[in-house]
JSON list of C-alpha atoms in Angstrom, two decimals:
[
{"chain": "A", "resi": 158, "resn": "UNK", "atom": "CA", "xyz": [-48.68, -4.74, -9.36]},
{"chain": "A", "resi": 159, "resn": "UNK", "atom": "CA", "xyz": [-48.77, -5.46, -5.83]},
{"chain": "A", "resi": 160, "resn": "UNK", "atom": "CA", "xyz": [-51.40, -8.56, -4.92]},
{"chain": "A", "resi": 161, "resn": "UNK", "atom": "CA", "xyz": [-52.39, -10.17, -1.59]},
{"chain": "A", "resi": 162, "resn": "UNK", "atom": "CA", "xyz": [-54.49, -12.92, -1.66]},
{"chain": "A", "resi": 163, "resn": "UNK", "atom": "CA", "xyz": [-55.71, -14.26, 1.54]},
{"chain": "A", "resi": 164, "resn": "UNK", "atom": "CA", "xyz": [-57.03, -17.57, 2.34]},
{"chain": "A", "resi": 165, "resn": "UNK", "atom": "CA", "xyz": [-58.28, -19.94, 5.24]},
{"chain": "A", "resi": 166, "resn": "UNK", "atom": "CA", "xyz": [-61.07, -18.04, 6.52]},
{"chain": "A", "resi": 167, "resn": "UNK", "atom": "CA", "xyz": [-64.40, -20.03, 7.60]},
{"chain": "A", "resi": 168, "resn": "UNK", "atom": "CA", "xyz": [-66.57, -20.95, 10.26]},
{"chain": "A", "resi": 169, "resn": "UNK", "atom": "CA", "xyz": [-65.24, -22.30, 13.34]},
{"chain": "A", "resi": 170, "resn": "UNK", "atom": "CA", "xyz": [-66.38, -23.09, 16.95]},
{"chain": "A", "resi": 171, "resn": "UNK", "atom": "CA", "xyz": [-65.56, -20.92, 20.17]},
{"chain": "A", "resi": 172, "resn": "UNK", "atom": "CA", "xyz": [-62.27, -22.38, 21.37]},
{"chain": "A", "resi": 173, "resn": "UNK", "atom": "CA", "xyz": [-61.18, -23.90, 17.66]},
{"chain": "A", "resi": 174, "resn": "UNK", "atom": "CA", "xyz": [-58.23, -22.85, 15.63]},
{"chain": "A", "resi": 175, "resn": "UNK", "atom": "CA", "xyz": [-57.76, -21.51, 12.31]},
{"chain": "A", "resi": 176, "resn": "UNK", "atom": "CA", "xyz": [-54.40, -20.68, 9.92]},
{"chain": "A", "resi": 177, "resn": "UNK", "atom": "CA", "xyz": [-54.94, -17.96, 7.43]},
{"chain": "A", "resi": 178, "resn": "UNK", "atom": "CA", "xyz": [-52.32, -17.56, 4.89]},
{"chain": "A", "resi": 179, "resn": "UNK", "atom": "CA", "xyz": [-51.75, -14.29, 2.58]},
{"chain": "A", "resi": 180, "resn": "UNK", "atom": "CA", "xyz": [-49.84, -15.12, -1.11]},
{"chain": "A", "resi": 181, "resn": "UNK", "atom": "CA", "xyz": [-48.11, -11.94, -1.92]},
{"chain": "A", "resi": 182, "resn": "UNK", "atom": "CA", "xyz": [-47.04, -11.24, -5.60]},
{"chain": "A", "resi": 183, "resn": "UNK", "atom": "CA", "xyz": [-45.70, -8.07, -7.64]},
{"chain": "A", "resi": 184, "resn": "UNK", "atom": "CA", "xyz": [-43.19, -6.75, -5.00]},
{"chain": "A", "resi": 185, "resn": "UNK", "atom": "CA", "xyz": [-39.87, -8.35, -3.40]},
{"chain": "A", "resi": 186, "resn": "UNK", "atom": "CA", "xyz": [-41.74, -10.00, -0.28]},
{"chain": "A", "resi": 187, "resn": "UNK", "atom": "CA", "xyz": [-38.82, -10.75, 1.64]},
{"chain": "A", "resi": 188, "resn": "UNK", "atom": "CA", "xyz": [-37.82, -7.12, 2.13]},
{"chain": "A", "resi": 189, "resn": "UNK", "atom": "CA", "xyz": [-41.16, -6.06, 3.54]},
{"chain": "A", "resi": 190, "resn": "UNK", "atom": "CA", "xyz": [-42.54, -5.97, 6.94]},
{"chain": "A", "resi": 191, "resn": "UNK", "atom": "CA", "xyz": [-46.27, -7.41, 6.65]},
{"chain": "A", "resi": 192, "resn": "UNK", "atom": "CA", "xyz": [-49.18, -6.44, 8.91]},
{"chain": "A", "resi": 193, "resn": "UNK", "atom": "CA", "xyz": [-52.42, -8.25, 10.02]},
{"chain": "A", "resi": 194, "resn": "UNK", "atom": "CA", "xyz": [-55.70, -6.05, 10.05]},
{"chain": "A", "resi": 195, "resn": "UNK", "atom": "CA", "xyz": [-59.17, -6.94, 11.06]},
{"chain": "A", "resi": 196, "resn": "UNK", "atom": "CA", "xyz": [-62.67, -5.60, 10.86]},
{"chain": "A", "resi": 197, "resn": "UNK", "atom": "CA", "xyz": [-65.58, -6.92, 12.74]},
{"chain": "A", "resi": 198, "resn": "UNK", "atom": "CA", "xyz": [-69.06, -7.09, 10.81]},
{"chain": "A", "resi": 199, "resn": "UNK", "atom": "CA", "xyz": [-69.83, -3.36, 11.03]},
{"chain": "A", "resi": 200, "resn": "UNK", "atom": "CA", "xyz": [-67.17, -2.06, 13.13]},
{"chain": "A", "resi": 201, "resn": "UNK", "atom": "CA", "xyz": [-63.94, -0.17, 12.58]},
{"chain": "A", "resi": 202, "resn": "UNK", "atom": "CA", "xyz": [-60.42, -1.60, 11.30]},
{"chain": "A", "resi": 203, "resn": "UNK", "atom": "CA", "xyz": [-58.48, -3.09, 14.14]},
{"chain": "A", "resi": 204, "resn": "UNK", "atom": "CA", "xyz": [-54.65, -3.47, 13.89]},
{"chain": "A", "resi": 205, "resn": "UNK", "atom": "CA", "xyz": [-53.81, -7.34, 14.86]},
{"chain": "A", "resi": 206, "resn": "UNK", "atom": "CA", "xyz": [-50.01, -8.05, 14.36]},
{"chain": "A", "resi": 207, "resn": "UNK", "atom": "CA", "xyz": [-47.00, -7.27, 12.39]},
{"chain": "A", "resi": 208, "resn": "UNK", "atom": "CA", "xyz": [-44.07, -9.44, 11.51]},
{"chain": "A", "resi": 209, "resn": "UNK", "atom": "CA", "xyz": [-40.32, -8.07, 10.61]},
{"chain": "A", "resi": 210, "resn": "UNK", "atom": "CA", "xyz": [-38.94, -9.03, 6.99]},
{"chain": "A", "resi": 211, "resn": "UNK", "atom": "CA", "xyz": [-36.92, -12.09, 8.36]},
{"chain": "A", "resi": 212, "resn": "UNK", "atom": "CA", "xyz": [-39.68, -12.96, 10.94]},
{"chain": "A", "resi": 213, "resn": "UNK", "atom": "CA", "xyz": [-37.77, -12.33, 13.69]},
{"chain": "A", "resi": 214, "resn": "UNK", "atom": "CA", "xyz": [-39.55, -9.49, 15.21]},
{"chain": "A", "resi": 215, "resn": "UNK", "atom": "CA", "xyz": [-43.26, -9.76, 15.71]},
{"chain": "A", "resi": 216, "resn": "UNK", "atom": "CA", "xyz": [-46.04, -7.57, 17.77]},
{"chain": "A", "resi": 217, "resn": "UNK", "atom": "CA", "xyz": [-49.58, -8.32, 18.48]},
{"chain": "A", "resi": 218, "resn": "UNK", "atom": "CA", "xyz": [-52.47, -6.45, 19.80]},
{"chain": "A", "resi": 219, "resn": "UNK", "atom": "CA", "xyz": [-53.32, -6.73, 23.53]},
{"chain": "A", "resi": 220, "resn": "UNK", "atom": "CA", "xyz": [-56.79, -8.48, 22.20]},
{"chain": "A", "resi": 221, "resn": "UNK", "atom": "CA", "xyz": [-54.86, -11.52, 20.63]},
{"chain": "A", "resi": 222, "resn": "UNK", "atom": "CA", "xyz": [-51.54, -11.71, 22.55]},
{"chain": "A", "resi": 223, "resn": "UNK", "atom": "CA", "xyz": [-50.78, -15.30, 23.58]},
{"chain": "A", "resi": 224, "resn": "UNK", "atom": "CA", "xyz": [-53.55, -16.77, 21.43]},
{"chain": "A", "resi": 225, "resn": "UNK", "atom": "CA", "xyz": [-52.44, -15.46, 17.86]},
{"chain": "A", "resi": 226, "resn": "UNK", "atom": "CA", "xyz": [-49.16, -16.13, 15.96]},
{"chain": "A", "resi": 227, "resn": "UNK", "atom": "CA", "xyz": [-47.94, -14.57, 12.79]},
{"chain": "A", "resi": 228, "resn": "UNK", "atom": "CA", "xyz": [-45.24, -16.23, 10.63]},
{"chain": "A", "resi": 229, "resn": "UNK", "atom": "CA", "xyz": [-44.12, -15.82, 7.27]},
{"chain": "A", "resi": 230, "resn": "UNK", "atom": "CA", "xyz": [-42.18, -18.05, 4.60]},
{"chain": "A", "resi": 231, "resn": "UNK", "atom": "CA", "xyz": [-40.11, -15.57, 2.18]},
{"chain": "A", "resi": 232, "resn": "UNK", "atom": "CA", "xyz": [-39.40, -18.54, 0.01]},
{"chain": "A", "resi": 233, "resn": "UNK", "atom": "CA", "xyz": [-43.11, -18.98, -0.72]},
{"chain": "A", "resi": 234, "resn": "UNK", "atom": "CA", "xyz": [-43.98, -15.33, -0.56]},
{"chain": "A", "resi": 235, "resn": "UNK", "atom": "CA", "xyz": [-46.57, -16.26, 1.99]},
{"chain": "A", "resi": 236, "resn": "UNK", "atom": "CA", "xyz": [-47.75, -14.68, 5.47]},
{"chain": "A", "resi": 237, "resn": "UNK", "atom": "CA", "xyz": [-49.77, -16.65, 7.99]},
{"chain": "A", "resi": 238, "resn": "UNK", "atom": "CA", "xyz": [-51.83, -15.82, 11.03]},
{"chain": "A", "resi": 239, "resn": "UNK", "atom": "CA", "xyz": [-52.14, -18.74, 13.28]},
{"chain": "A", "resi": 240, "resn": "UNK", "atom": "CA", "xyz": [-55.25, -18.21, 15.44]},
{"chain": "A", "resi": 241, "resn": "UNK", "atom": "CA", "xyz": [-56.14, -20.43, 18.67]},
{"chain": "A", "resi": 242, "resn": "UNK", "atom": "CA", "xyz": [-58.47, -20.19, 21.25]},
{"chain": "A", "resi": 243, "resn": "UNK", "atom": "CA", "xyz": [-60.86, -18.33, 19.10]},
{"chain": "A", "resi": 244, "resn": "UNK", "atom": "CA", "xyz": [-63.70, -16.38, 20.68]},
{"chain": "A", "resi": 245, "resn": "UNK", "atom": "CA", "xyz": [-66.90, -14.81, 19.56]},
{"chain": "A", "resi": 246, "resn": "UNK", "atom": "CA", "xyz": [-65.16, -11.26, 19.49]},
{"chain": "A", "resi": 247, "resn": "UNK", "atom": "CA", "xyz": [-62.69, -12.44, 16.87]},
{"chain": "A", "resi": 248, "resn": "UNK", "atom": "CA", "xyz": [-65.22, -12.60, 14.32]},
{"chain": "A", "resi": 249, "resn": "UNK", "atom": "CA", "xyz": [-64.26, -10.30, 11.36]},
{"chain": "A", "resi": 250, "resn": "UNK", "atom": "CA", "xyz": [-62.79, -10.07, 7.95]},
{"chain": "A", "resi": 251, "resn": "UNK", "atom": "CA", "xyz": [-59.08, -10.16, 8.40]},
{"chain": "A", "resi": 252, "resn": "UNK", "atom": "CA", "xyz": [-56.78, -8.37, 5.63]},
{"chain": "A", "resi": 253, "resn": "UNK", "atom": "CA", "xyz": [-52.84, -8.76, 5.19]},
{"chain": "A", "resi": 254, "resn": "UNK", "atom": "CA", "xyz": [-51.31, -5.70, 4.12]},
{"chain": "A", "resi": 255, "resn": "UNK", "atom": "CA", "xyz": [-47.95, -4.82, 3.09]},
{"chain": "A", "resi": 256, "resn": "UNK", "atom": "CA", "xyz": [-45.34, -2.98, 5.38]},
{"chain": "A", "resi": 257, "resn": "UNK", "atom": "CA", "xyz": [-45.74, -1.24, 8.57]},
{"chain": "A", "resi": 258, "resn": "UNK", "atom": "CA", "xyz": [-47.65, 1.74, 6.90]},
{"chain": "A", "resi": 259, "resn": "UNK", "atom": "CA", "xyz": [-50.18, -0.71, 5.17]},
{"chain": "A", "resi": 260, "resn": "UNK", "atom": "CA", "xyz": [-49.71, 0.41, 1.66]},
{"chain": "A", "resi": 261, "resn": "UNK", "atom": "CA", "xyz": [-51.31, -2.41, -0.13]},
{"chain": "A", "resi": 262, "resn": "UNK", "atom": "CA", "xyz": [-54.18, -4.67, 1.16]},
{"chain": "A", "resi": 263, "resn": "UNK", "atom": "CA", "xyz": [-55.54, -8.04, 0.36]},
{"chain": "A", "resi": 264, "resn": "UNK", "atom": "CA", "xyz": [-59.49, -8.44, -0.43]},
{"chain": "A", "resi": 265, "resn": "UNK", "atom": "CA", "xyz": [-59.72, -10.00, 2.97]},
{"chain": "A", "resi": 266, "resn": "UNK", "atom": "CA", "xyz": [-60.83, -13.44, 4.36]},
{"chain": "A", "resi": 267, "resn": "UNK", "atom": "CA", "xyz": [-64.19, -13.67, 6.68]},
{"chain": "A", "resi": 268, "resn": "UNK", "atom": "CA", "xyz": [-63.59, -15.63, 9.89]},
{"chain": "A", "resi": 269, "resn": "UNK", "atom": "CA", "xyz": [-66.72, -16.34, 11.71]},
{"chain": "A", "resi": 270, "resn": "UNK", "atom": "CA", "xyz": [-66.42, -17.96, 15.17]},
{"chain": "A", "resi": 271, "resn": "UNK", "atom": "CA", "xyz": [-69.79, -19.51, 16.47]},
{"chain": "A", "resi": 272, "resn": "UNK", "atom": "CA", "xyz": [-71.50, -22.39, 17.97]},
{"chain": "B", "resi": 106, "resn": "UNK", "atom": "CA", "xyz": [-62.81, 2.96, 23.00]},
{"chain": "B", "resi": 107, "resn": "UNK", "atom": "CA", "xyz": [-59.92, 3.62, 20.47]},
{"chain": "B", "resi": 108, "resn": "UNK", "atom": "CA", "xyz": [-56.57, 5.30, 21.70]},
{"chain": "B", "resi": 109, "resn": "UNK", "atom": "CA", "xyz": [-57.27, 7.78, 18.95]},
{"chain": "B", "resi": 110, "resn": "UNK", "atom": "CA", "xyz": [-60.34, 9.82, 18.65]},
{"chain": "B", "resi": 111, "resn": "UNK", "atom": "CA", "xyz": [-62.06, 10.54, 15.27]},
{"chain": "B", "resi": 112, "resn": "UNK", "atom": "CA", "xyz": [-65.57, 12.31, 14.98]},
{"chain": "B", "resi": 113, "resn": "UNK", "atom": "CA", "xyz": [-68.03, 9.20, 13.60]},
{"chain": "B", "resi": 114, "resn": "UNK", "atom": "CA", "xyz": [-69.33, 11.46, 10.91]},
{"chain": "B", "resi": 115, "resn": "UNK", "atom": "CA", "xyz": [-68.69, 14.42, 8.62]},
{"chain": "B", "resi": 116, "resn": "UNK", "atom": "CA", "xyz": [-70.34, 16.04, 5.62]},
{"chain": "B", "resi": 117, "resn": "UNK", "atom": "CA", "xyz": [-69.92, 18.41, 2.89]},
{"chain": "B", "resi": 118, "resn": "UNK", "atom": "CA", "xyz": [-71.21, 19.43, -0.38]},
{"chain": "B", "resi": 119, "resn": "UNK", "atom": "CA", "xyz": [-69.58, 18.84, -3.74]},
{"chain": "B", "resi": 120, "resn": "UNK", "atom": "CA", "xyz": [-66.54, 21.44, -4.23]},
{"chain": "B", "resi": 121, "resn": "UNK", "atom": "CA", "xyz": [-66.51, 21.94, -0.47]},
{"chain": "B", "resi": 122, "resn": "UNK", "atom": "CA", "xyz": [-63.49, 21.53, 1.81]},
{"chain": "B", "resi": 123, "resn": "UNK", "atom": "CA", "xyz": [-63.95, 19.20, 4.82]},
{"chain": "B", "resi": 124, "resn": "UNK", "atom": "CA", "xyz": [-61.34, 18.32, 7.41]},
{"chain": "B", "resi": 125, "resn": "UNK", "atom": "CA", "xyz": [-61.49, 15.00, 9.74]},
{"chain": "B", "resi": 126, "resn": "UNK", "atom": "CA", "xyz": [-59.42, 15.16, 12.99]},
{"chain": "B", "resi": 127, "resn": "UNK", "atom": "CA", "xyz": [-57.53, 12.38, 14.64]},
{"chain": "B", "resi": 128, "resn": "UNK", "atom": "CA", "xyz": [-56.57, 13.15, 18.35]},
{"chain": "B", "resi": 129, "resn": "UNK", "atom": "CA", "xyz": [-53.94, 11.00, 20.34]},
{"chain": "B", "resi": 130, "resn": "UNK", "atom": "CA", "xyz": [-51.57, 11.36, 23.06]},
{"chain": "B", "resi": 131, "resn": "UNK", "atom": "CA", "xyz": [-47.89, 11.55, 23.40]},
{"chain": "B", "resi": 132, "resn": "UNK", "atom": "CA", "xyz": [-47.34, 7.93, 22.97]},
{"chain": "B", "resi": 133, "resn": "UNK", "atom": "CA", "xyz": [-48.66, 7.63, 19.77]},
{"chain": "B", "resi": 134, "resn": "UNK", "atom": "CA", "xyz": [-49.18, 10.80, 17.54]},
{"chain": "B", "resi": 135, "resn": "UNK", "atom": "CA", "xyz": [-46.87, 12.74, 19.66]},
{"chain": "B", "resi": 136, "resn": "UNK", "atom": "CA", "xyz": [-43.82, 10.52, 18.78]},
{"chain": "B", "resi": 137, "resn": "UNK", "atom": "CA", "xyz": [-44.81, 8.80, 15.60]},
{"chain": "B", "resi": 138, "resn": "UNK", "atom": "CA", "xyz": [-45.83, 9.65, 12.01]},
{"chain": "B", "resi": 139, "resn": "UNK", "atom": "CA", "xyz": [-49.51, 9.12, 11.09]},
{"chain": "B", "resi": 140, "resn": "UNK", "atom": "CA", "xyz": [-51.49, 7.14, 8.28]},
{"chain": "B", "resi": 141, "resn": "UNK", "atom": "CA", "xyz": [-54.73, 7.96, 6.75]},
{"chain": "B", "resi": 142, "resn": "UNK", "atom": "CA", "xyz": [-56.98, 5.19, 4.91]},
{"chain": "B", "resi": 143, "resn": "UNK", "atom": "CA", "xyz": [-60.04, 5.40, 2.92]},
{"chain": "B", "resi": 144, "resn": "UNK", "atom": "CA", "xyz": [-62.24, 2.58, 2.79]},
{"chain": "B", "resi": 145, "resn": "UNK", "atom": "CA", "xyz": [-65.52, 2.38, 0.56]},
{"chain": "B", "resi": 146, "resn": "UNK", "atom": "CA", "xyz": [-67.93, 0.14, 1.93]},
{"chain": "B", "resi": 147, "resn": "UNK", "atom": "CA", "xyz": [-67.70, -3.18, 1.10]},
{"chain": "B", "resi": 148, "resn": "UNK", "atom": "CA", "xyz": [-63.95, -3.04, -0.16]},
{"chain": "B", "resi": 149, "resn": "UNK", "atom": "CA", "xyz": [-60.62, -3.03, 1.23]},
{"chain": "B", "resi": 150, "resn": "UNK", "atom": "CA", "xyz": [-58.81, 0.04, 2.92]},
{"chain": "B", "resi": 151, "resn": "UNK", "atom": "CA", "xyz": [-56.68, 2.22, 0.73]},
{"chain": "B", "resi": 152, "resn": "UNK", "atom": "CA", "xyz": [-53.73, 4.15, 1.75]},
{"chain": "B", "resi": 153, "resn": "UNK", "atom": "CA", "xyz": [-54.29, 7.89, 1.27]},
{"chain": "B", "resi": 154, "resn": "UNK", "atom": "CA", "xyz": [-51.81, 9.81, 3.27]},
{"chain": "B", "resi": 155, "resn": "UNK", "atom": "CA", "xyz": [-48.65, 8.20, 5.01]},
{"chain": "B", "resi": 156, "resn": "UNK", "atom": "CA", "xyz": [-45.91, 9.86, 7.31]},
{"chain": "B", "resi": 157, "resn": "UNK", "atom": "CA", "xyz": [-48.13, 12.48, 8.38]},
{"chain": "B", "resi": 158, "resn": "UNK", "atom": "CA", "xyz": [-48.33, 14.50, 4.88]},
{"chain": "B", "resi": 159, "resn": "UNK", "atom": "CA", "xyz": [-47.24, 12.19, 1.91]},
{"chain": "B", "resi": 160, "resn": "UNK", "atom": "CA", "xyz": [-49.33, 11.03, -0.66]},
{"chain": "B", "resi": 161, "resn": "UNK", "atom": "CA", "xyz": [-48.86, 7.49, -2.20]},
{"chain": "B", "resi": 162, "resn": "UNK", "atom": "CA", "xyz": [-48.62, 7.85, -6.11]},
{"chain": "B", "resi": 163, "resn": "UNK", "atom": "CA", "xyz": [-52.14, 8.01, -7.45]},
{"chain": "B", "resi": 164, "resn": "UNK", "atom": "CA", "xyz": [-53.72, 9.69, -4.64]},
{"chain": "B", "resi": 165, "resn": "UNK", "atom": "CA", "xyz": [-55.03, 13.06, -5.89]},
{"chain": "B", "resi": 166, "resn": "UNK", "atom": "CA", "xyz": [-53.61, 16.33, -4.38]},
{"chain": "B", "resi": 167, "resn": "UNK", "atom": "CA", "xyz": [-56.95, 17.34, -3.20]},
{"chain": "B", "resi": 168, "resn": "UNK", "atom": "CA", "xyz": [-56.00, 15.07, -0.50]},
{"chain": "B", "resi": 169, "resn": "UNK", "atom": "CA", "xyz": [-53.72, 16.34, 2.33]},
{"chain": "B", "resi": 170, "resn": "UNK", "atom": "CA", "xyz": [-52.45, 15.57, 5.78]},
{"chain": "B", "resi": 171, "resn": "UNK", "atom": "CA", "xyz": [-50.98, 17.23, 8.73]},
{"chain": "B", "resi": 172, "resn": "UNK", "atom": "CA", "xyz": [-49.88, 16.78, 12.27]},
{"chain": "B", "resi": 173, "resn": "UNK", "atom": "CA", "xyz": [-48.99, 19.38, 15.38]},
{"chain": "B", "resi": 174, "resn": "UNK", "atom": "CA", "xyz": [-48.24, 17.68, 18.81]},
{"chain": "B", "resi": 175, "resn": "UNK", "atom": "CA", "xyz": [-50.73, 15.06, 19.60]},
{"chain": "B", "resi": 176, "resn": "UNK", "atom": "CA", "xyz": [-53.30, 15.86, 16.91]},
{"chain": "B", "resi": 177, "resn": "UNK", "atom": "CA", "xyz": [-53.65, 14.84, 13.08]},
{"chain": "B", "resi": 178, "resn": "UNK", "atom": "CA", "xyz": [-55.85, 16.08, 10.49]},
{"chain": "B", "resi": 179, "resn": "UNK", "atom": "CA", "xyz": [-56.91, 14.93, 6.94]},
{"chain": "B", "resi": 180, "resn": "UNK", "atom": "CA", "xyz": [-58.28, 17.64, 4.46]},
{"chain": "B", "resi": 181, "resn": "UNK", "atom": "CA", "xyz": [-60.02, 16.90, 1.26]},
{"chain": "B", "resi": 182, "resn": "UNK", "atom": "CA", "xyz": [-60.85, 20.05, -0.99]},
{"chain": "B", "resi": 183, "resn": "UNK", "atom": "CA", "xyz": [-62.78, 20.06, -3.92]},
{"chain": "B", "resi": 184, "resn": "UNK", "atom": "CA", "xyz": [-65.05, 17.40, -2.45]},
{"chain": "B", "resi": 185, "resn": "UNK", "atom": "CA", "xyz": [-66.28, 14.91, -4.90]},
{"chain": "B", "resi": 186, "resn": "UNK", "atom": "CA", "xyz": [-69.33, 12.29, -4.56]},
{"chain": "B", "resi": 187, "resn": "UNK", "atom": "CA", "xyz": [-66.36, 9.43, -4.89]},
{"chain": "B", "resi": 188, "resn": "UNK", "atom": "CA", "xyz": [-65.07, 10.80, -1.56]},
{"chain": "B", "resi": 189, "resn": "UNK", "atom": "CA", "xyz": [-67.97, 9.43, 0.08]},
{"chain": "B", "resi": 190, "resn": "UNK", "atom": "CA", "xyz": [-66.24, 6.80, 2.36]},
{"chain": "B", "resi": 191, "resn": "UNK", "atom": "CA", "xyz": [-65.05, 5.88, 5.76]},
{"chain": "B", "resi": 192, "resn": "UNK", "atom": "CA", "xyz": [-61.61, 7.16, 6.71]},
{"chain": "B", "resi": 193, "resn": "UNK", "atom": "CA", "xyz": [-59.25, 6.16, 9.23]},
{"chain": "B", "resi": 194, "resn": "UNK", "atom": "CA", "xyz": [-56.38, 7.49, 11.09]},
{"chain": "B", "resi": 195, "resn": "UNK", "atom": "CA", "xyz": [-53.64, 5.08, 12.11]},
{"chain": "B", "resi": 196, "resn": "UNK", "atom": "CA", "xyz": [-50.37, 5.49, 14.27]},
{"chain": "B", "resi": 197, "resn": "UNK", "atom": "CA", "xyz": [-47.59, 3.00, 16.14]},
{"chain": "B", "resi": 198, "resn": "UNK", "atom": "CA", "xyz": [-48.40, 3.30, 20.01]},
{"chain": "B", "resi": 199, "resn": "UNK", "atom": "CA", "xyz": [-45.23, 3.22, 21.94]},
{"chain": "B", "resi": 200, "resn": "UNK", "atom": "CA", "xyz": [-46.73, 2.47, 25.39]},
{"chain": "B", "resi": 201, "resn": "UNK", "atom": "CA", "xyz": [-48.92, -0.41, 23.87]},
{"chain": "B", "resi": 202, "resn": "UNK", "atom": "CA", "xyz": [-46.26, -1.42, 21.49]},
{"chain": "B", "resi": 203, "resn": "UNK", "atom": "CA", "xyz": [-48.84, -2.00, 18.79]},
{"chain": "B", "resi": 204, "resn": "UNK", "atom": "CA", "xyz": [-50.57, -0.11, 16.15]},
{"chain": "B", "resi": 205, "resn": "UNK", "atom": "CA", "xyz": [-53.45, 1.43, 16.62]},
{"chain": "B", "resi": 206, "resn": "UNK", "atom": "CA", "xyz": [-56.39, 2.75, 14.41]},
{"chain": "B", "resi": 207, "resn": "UNK", "atom": "CA", "xyz": [-58.78, 5.63, 15.05]},
{"chain": "B", "resi": 208, "resn": "UNK", "atom": "CA", "xyz": [-62.45, 4.83, 15.48]},
{"chain": "B", "resi": 209, "resn": "UNK", "atom": "CA", "xyz": [-63.20, 5.69, 11.98]},
{"chain": "B", "resi": 210, "resn": "UNK", "atom": "CA", "xyz": [-65.27, 9.01, 10.39]},
{"chain": "B", "resi": 211, "resn": "UNK", "atom": "CA", "xyz": [-68.21, 8.39, 7.87]},
{"chain": "B", "resi": 212, "resn": "UNK", "atom": "CA", "xyz": [-67.91, 11.05, 5.26]},
{"chain": "B", "resi": 213, "resn": "UNK", "atom": "CA", "xyz": [-71.21, 11.91, 3.62]},
{"chain": "B", "resi": 214, "resn": "UNK", "atom": "CA", "xyz": [-71.22, 13.86, 0.45]},
{"chain": "B", "resi": 215, "resn": "UNK", "atom": "CA", "xyz": [-74.40, 15.94, 0.26]}
]
């Protein structure tokens, strides 16, 4: 059974940084691209980023480009999202999802950006 | 404003068939395959349809997807109360070089 477990969310001040982690199990992590998707409170889904199997190809939404960085450690079955220069509008539940088509999702971790 | 346009709401009675539309452009739906997700409030989204019309194992055949040109549709037949949820379309956009989601459609089972 595929399991994705996000962590690292919390309250951070505007301009601050956070690193989210997503530990994967139940599938061969190194053979799948991985995605991040977020959902602001009461709002719809927003695609954030995707990383290729080896990590050498990454894509970002314009809203986070230059501030967020996705990476992975295939030896640890772990996906990361480094978030810098955080803004109030980055407040959301952040989900990691398996593959480009997001065929399995974690339960999400809440990031709140507020002073 | 989302690149993909969905109606904000839809409704139907048990047993009915409902469709949800997703309108895009040549750089997204017109060029790439569409996925659909179901999200029951308070829970994580679930993949419902991938590659326009393929159902993952475990998804009932009451759910079906289609695509024509720059638009896609999700159809739900034999509507059930547990189908009440938010539904999102998603696709890769070649111009943005990024993934995009529709704004979501809230389905109410009357």
